[in-house]
PDB file of C-alpha atoms in Angstrom:
ATOM      1  CA  MET A  25      17.695 -30.712  -9.175  1.00 57.00           C
ATOM      2  CA  LYS A  26      20.031 -29.973  -6.266  1.00 59.00           C
ATOM      3  CA  ASN A  27      21.686 -27.158  -8.255  1.00 59.00           C
ATOM      4  CA  LEU A  28      18.296 -25.635  -9.037  1.00 49.00           C
ATOM      5  CA  LEU A  29      17.392 -25.679  -5.349  1.00 46.00           C
ATOM      6  CA  ASN A  30      20.715 -24.018  -4.459  1.00 50.00           C
ATOM      7  CA  ILE A  31      20.140 -21.315  -7.073  1.00 53.00           C
ATOM      8  CA  ILE A  32      16.643 -20.627  -5.748  1.00 52.00           C
ATOM      9  CA  LEU A  33      17.912 -20.437  -2.150  1.00 48.00           C
ATOM     10  CA  PHE A  34      20.745 -18.120  -3.196  1.00 50.00           C
ATOM     11  CA  CYS A  35      18.312 -15.803  -5.022  1.00 49.00           C
ATOM     12  CA  CYS A  36      16.000 -15.712  -1.997  1.00 48.00           C
ATOM     13  CA  PHE A  37      18.982 -14.873   0.219  1.00 51.00           C
ATOM     14  CA  ILE A  38      20.069 -11.998  -2.050  1.00 50.00           C
ATOM     15  CA  LEU A  39      16.514 -10.650  -2.274  1.00 50.00           C
ATOM     16  CA  GLY A  40      16.234 -10.840   1.510  1.00 52.00           C
ATOM     17  CA  LEU A  41      19.418  -8.790   1.910  1.00 49.00           C
ATOM     18  CA  ASN A  42      18.072  -6.130  -0.433  1.00 48.00           C
ATOM     19  CA  LEU A  43      14.772  -5.906   1.445  1.00 48.00           C
ATOM     20  CA  ASN A  44      16.508  -5.592   4.807  1.00 46.00           C
ATOM     21  CA  ALA A  45      18.859  -2.907   3.511  1.00 49.00           C
ATOM     22  CA  LYS A  46      15.908  -0.669   2.642  1.00 53.00           C
ATOM     23  CA  GLU A  47      14.446  -1.039   6.139  1.00 69.00           C
ATOM     24  CA  SER A  48      17.426   0.571   7.880  1.00 88.00           C
ATOM     25  CA  TYR A  49      16.962   4.260   8.596  1.00 94.00           C
ATOM     26  CA  SER A  50      18.752   6.652  10.908  1.00 93.00           C
ATOM     27  CA  MET A  51      18.161   9.909  12.712  1.00 94.00           C
ATOM     28  CA  ASN A  52      21.708  11.210  13.012  1.00 93.00           C
ATOM     29  CA  PHE A  53      21.130  14.611  14.583  1.00 96.00           C
ATOM     30  CA  ASP A  54      23.209  16.308  17.261  1.00 96.00           C
ATOM     31  CA  LYS A  55      22.550  18.926  19.948  1.00 97.00           C
ATOM     32  CA  GLU A  56      22.864  21.724  17.378  1.00 98.00           C
ATOM     33  CA  THR A  57      20.344  20.326  14.859  1.00 97.00           C
ATOM     34  CA  LYS A  58      17.277  22.532  14.468  1.00 97.00           C
ATOM     35  CA  GLY A  59      14.002  21.772  12.764  1.00 96.00           C
ATOM     36  CA  LEU A  60      13.605  23.374   9.349  1.00 96.00           C
ATOM     37  CA  ILE A  61      10.196  24.924  10.017  1.00 95.00           C
ATOM     38  CA  ARG A  62       9.995  25.772  13.714  1.00 95.00           C
ATOM     39  CA  LYS A  63      13.748  26.128  14.367  1.00 95.00           C
ATOM     40  CA  PHE A  64      13.580  24.197  17.677  1.00 97.00           C
ATOM     41  CA  LEU A  65      16.418  21.883  18.716  1.00 97.00           C
ATOM     42  CA  VAL A  66      15.244  18.410  17.726  1.00 97.00           C
ATOM     43  CA  TYR A  67      17.302  16.454  20.296  1.00 97.00           C
ATOM     44  CA  LYS A  68      15.101  17.756  23.125  1.00 97.00           C
ATOM     45  CA  ASN A  69      12.120  15.670  21.945  1.00 97.00           C
ATOM     46  CA  PRO A  70      13.540  12.574  20.204  1.00 97.00           C
ATOM     47  CA  SER A  71      10.235  10.684  20.084  1.00 97.00           C
ATOM     48  CA  TRP A  72       8.816  13.273  17.671  1.00 98.00           C
ATOM     49  CA  VAL A  73      11.657  13.834  15.163  1.00 98.00           C
ATOM     50  CA  GLY A  74      11.054  13.606  11.418  1.00 98.00           C
ATOM     51  CA  LYS A  75      13.492  13.848   8.531  1.00 98.00           C
ATOM     52  CA  VAL A  76      13.346  14.504   4.791  1.00 97.00           C
ATOM     53  CA  VAL A  77      16.209  13.500   2.501  1.00 96.00           C
ATOM     54  CA  ASN A  78      16.384  15.112  -0.932  1.00 93.00           C
ATOM     55  CA  LYS A  79      17.717  13.554  -4.149  1.00 91.00           C
ATOM     56  CA  GLU A  80      21.214  14.907  -3.375  1.00 91.00           C
ATOM     57  CA  SER A  81      21.047  13.100   0.021  1.00 93.00           C
ATOM     58  CA  LYS A  82      20.871  16.359   1.995  1.00 95.00           C
ATOM     59  CA  GLU A  83      18.930  15.910   5.231  1.00 96.00           C
ATOM     60  CA  TYR A  84      16.346  18.267   6.729  1.00 98.00           C
ATOM     61  CA  PHE A  85      15.041  17.647  10.238  1.00 98.00           C
ATOM     62  CA  PHE A  86      11.680  18.480  11.783  1.00 98.00           C
ATOM     63  CA  VAL A  87      10.497  18.661  15.392  1.00 98.00           C
ATOM     64  CA  SER A  88       7.513  16.432  14.659  1.00 98.00           C
ATOM     65  CA  PRO A  89       5.680  14.389  12.029  1.00 98.00           C
ATOM     66  CA  LYS A  90       3.219  17.268  11.614  1.00 98.00           C
ATOM     67  CA  SER A  91       6.019  19.715  10.797  1.00 98.00           C
ATOM     68  CA  MET A  92       7.547  17.244   8.357  1.00 98.00           C
ATOM     69  CA  LEU A  93       4.177  16.765   6.657  1.00 98.00           C
ATOM     70  CA  GLU A  94       3.644  20.528   6.530  1.00 97.00           C
ATOM     71  CA  PHE A  95       6.863  20.647   4.506  1.00 98.00           C
ATOM     72  CA  TYR A  96       5.969  17.555   2.453  1.00 98.00           C
ATOM     73  CA  PHE A  97       2.685  19.039   1.250  1.00 97.00           C
ATOM     74  CA  ASN A  98       4.197  22.493   0.464  1.00 96.00           C
ATOM     75  CA  PRO A  99       7.981  22.178   0.029  1.00 96.00           C
ATOM     76  CA  GLN A 100       8.187  25.299  -2.126  1.00 94.00           C
ATOM     77  CA  LYS A 101       7.428  27.419   0.978  1.00 95.00           C
ATOM     78  CA  TRP A 102      10.970  26.669   2.225  1.00 94.00           C
ATOM     79  CA  PRO A 103      13.257  27.479  -0.727  1.00 92.00           C
ATOM     80  CA  ASP A 104      16.435  26.894   1.319  1.00 87.00           C
ATOM     81  CA  ALA A 105      15.683  23.166   1.161  1.00 90.00           C
ATOM     82  CA  ASN A 106      15.958  23.223  -2.637  1.00 88.00           C
ATOM     83  CA  ILE A 107      12.916  20.945  -2.956  1.00 93.00           C
ATOM     84  CA  LYS A 108      10.063  22.229  -5.098  1.00 93.00           C
ATOM     85  CA  THR A 109       7.904  19.103  -5.429  1.00 94.00           C
ATOM     86  CA  GLN A 110       7.301  15.852  -3.579  1.00 94.00           C
ATOM     87  CA  ASP A 111       9.025  14.009  -6.441  1.00 94.00           C
ATOM     88  CA  GLU A 112      12.324  15.575  -5.376  1.00 94.00           C
ATOM     89  CA  ILE A 113      12.126  13.865  -1.978  1.00 95.00           C
ATOM     90  CA  LYS A 114      14.190  10.694  -1.735  1.00 96.00           C
ATOM     91  CA  GLU A 115      13.184   9.619   1.796  1.00 96.00           C
ATOM     92  CA  LEU A 116      10.642  10.556   4.452  1.00 98.00           C
ATOM     93  CA  ILE A 117      11.580   9.258   7.881  1.00 98.00           C
ATOM     94  CA  VAL A 118       9.819   9.525  11.234  1.00 99.00           C
ATOM     95  CA  THR A 119      10.603   8.280  14.716  1.00 98.00           C
ATOM     96  CA  ASP A 120       8.483   5.447  16.077  1.00 99.00           C
ATOM     97  CA  TYR A 121       7.003   7.099  19.171  1.00 98.00           C
ATOM     98  CA  SER A 122       7.237   3.965  21.321  1.00 97.00           C
ATOM     99  CA  THR A 123      10.613   2.518  20.255  1.00 98.00           C
ATOM    100  CA  LEU A 124      12.452   5.714  19.200  1.00 97.00           C
ATOM    101  CA  LYS A 125      13.643   3.895  16.068  1.00 98.00           C
ATOM    102  CA  ALA A 126      13.731   5.632  12.695  1.00 98.00           C
ATOM    103  CA  ILE A 127      11.101   4.227  10.299  1.00 98.00           C
ATOM    104  CA  ASP A 128       9.811   4.842   6.788  1.00 98.00           C
ATOM    105  CA  ALA A 129       7.171   7.572   7.086  1.00 98.00           C
ATOM    106  CA  LYS A 130       5.221   6.183   4.127  1.00 98.00           C
ATOM    107  CA  LYS A 131       4.813   2.821   5.868  1.00 98.00           C
ATOM    108  CA  ALA A 132       4.072   4.263   9.317  1.00 99.00           C
ATOM    109  CA  TYR A 133       0.738   4.652  11.097  1.00 99.00           C
ATOM    110  CA  TYR A 134      -0.239   7.915  12.765  1.00 99.00           C
ATOM    111  CA  VAL A 135      -2.555   8.633  15.681  1.00 99.00           C
ATOM    112  CA  TYR A 136      -4.872  11.604  15.307  1.00 98.00           C
ATOM    113  CA  GLY A 137      -6.416  13.356  18.307  1.00 97.00           C
ATOM    114  CA  SER A 138      -4.356  11.929  21.176  1.00 98.00           C
ATOM    115  CA  ASN A 139      -3.598  13.792  24.389  1.00 97.00           C
ATOM    116  CA  LYS A 140       0.154  13.818  23.603  1.00 97.00           C
ATOM    117  CA  ILE A 141       1.430  17.153  22.333  1.00 96.00           C
ATOM    118  CA  SER A 142       4.667  17.683  20.407  1.00 97.00           C
ATOM    119  CA  PRO A 143       6.816  20.832  20.427  1.00 94.00           C
ATOM    120  CA  ALA A 144       4.712  21.861  17.399  1.00 95.00           C
ATOM    121  CA  GLY A 145       1.404  21.463  19.270  1.00 94.00           C
ATOM    122  CA  ASP A 146      -1.327  18.966  18.359  1.00 96.00           C
ATOM    123  CA  ASP A 147       0.401  16.308  16.314  1.00 98.00           C
ATOM    124  CA  LEU A 148       0.452  12.834  14.814  1.00 98.00           C
ATOM    125  CA  PRO A 149       2.623  10.382  16.788  1.00 99.00           C
ATOM    126  CA  ALA A 150       4.050   7.787  14.384  1.00 99.00           C
ATOM    127  CA  PHE A 151       4.312   4.004  14.796  1.00 99.00           C
ATOM    128  CA  LYS A 152       5.772   1.173  12.741  1.00 98.00           C
ATOM    129  CA  THR A 153       2.729  -1.079  13.169  1.00 98.00           C
ATOM    130  CA  TYR A 154      -1.002  -0.515  13.144  1.00 99.00           C
ATOM    131  CA  GLU A 155      -1.287  -2.533  16.358  1.00 98.00           C
ATOM    132  CA  GLU A 156       1.127  -0.271  18.253  1.00 98.00           C
ATOM    133  CA  ALA A 157      -0.656   2.828  16.963  1.00 99.00           C
ATOM    134  CA  GLU A 158      -4.027   1.404  17.987  1.00 99.00           C
ATOM    135  CA  LYS A 159      -2.728   0.519  21.456  1.00 98.00           C
ATOM    136  CA  PHE A 160      -1.331   4.048  21.866  1.00 98.00           C
ATOM    137  CA  ALA A 161      -4.625   5.548  20.671  1.00 98.00           C
ATOM    138  CA  LYS A 162      -6.597   3.562  23.250  1.00 98.00           C
ATOM    139  CA  ASN A 163      -4.243   4.582  26.063  1.00 98.00           C
ATOM    140  CA  ASN A 164      -4.032   8.265  25.071  1.00 98.00           C
ATOM    141  CA  ASN A 165      -7.538   9.166  23.874  1.00 98.00           C
ATOM    142  CA  GLY A 166      -6.562   8.961  20.208  1.00 98.00           C
ATOM    143  CA  LYS A 167      -9.498   9.399  17.856  1.00 98.00           C
ATOM    144  CA  ARG A 168      -8.219   7.546  14.795  1.00 98.00           C
ATOM    145  CA  VAL A 169      -5.254   5.631  13.374  1.00 99.00           C
ATOM    146  CA  LEU A 170      -4.252   6.774   9.878  1.00 99.00           C
ATOM    147  CA  SER A 171      -1.932   5.365   7.248  1.00 99.00           C
ATOM    148  CA  PHE A 172       0.356   7.712   5.323  1.00 98.00           C
ATOM    149  CA  LYS A 173      -1.982   7.626   2.316  1.00 98.00           C
ATOM    150  CA  GLU A 174      -4.805   8.943   4.496  1.00 98.00           C
ATOM    151  CA  LEU A 175      -2.839  12.022   5.586  1.00 98.00           C
ATOM    152  CA  LYS A 176      -3.876  15.186   3.746  1.00 98.00           C
ATOM    153  CA  ASN A 177      -2.732  18.787   3.774  1.00 96.00           C
ATOM    154  CA  SER A 178      -6.144  19.786   5.159  1.00 96.00           C
ATOM    155  CA  LEU A 179      -5.492  17.647   8.269  1.00 97.00           C
ATOM    156  CA  ILE A 180      -2.158  19.384   8.828  1.00 96.00           C
ATOM    157  CA  GLN A 181      -3.858  22.773   8.439  1.00 96.00           C
ATOM    158  CA  LEU A 182      -6.517  21.687  10.945  1.00 96.00           C
ATOM    159  CA  LEU A 183      -3.858  20.614  13.455  1.00 96.00           C
ATOM    160  CA  ASN A 184      -2.105  23.959  12.954  1.00 93.00           C
ATOM    161  CA  GLY A 185      -5.360  25.852  13.608  1.00 89.00           C
ATOM    162  CA  ARG A 186      -5.618  27.185  10.058  1.00 78.00           C
ATOM    163  CA  ILE A 187      -9.057  25.743   9.317  1.00 66.00           C
TER     164      ILE A 187
END
């Protein structure tokens, strides 16, 4: 019985290590790094930076979540990135607006309609938790908190003034 308990604890420990490993992301840009779409230097606005990593582990930076999502929904528009479909994207990473930590974009929450403007204009500040996003929305006239699954290309077009 004691051996069984030790085996179960060991398995839980190993699973816990694997889960934590996937939660570690980085934004390793320097003062020369420019956003793929708007060509601005990303270091000047670190709270807005987004990053896409392709299957070959090549990184592409963006000046904001909106710019990153513009690429995500239409990667073929930027052939230099060598990504034709969303399936060729290994990781989507955004910066948590309040903590400046890199987080998984697909698990993040985004605030639509706030009074905070990124270098790309009206944008979607990203947060690790729904609660932080909601708090930000209340303090900055945000209209709605959205999960990644709720983000659509039409919203990005609206934010870019194309609708």
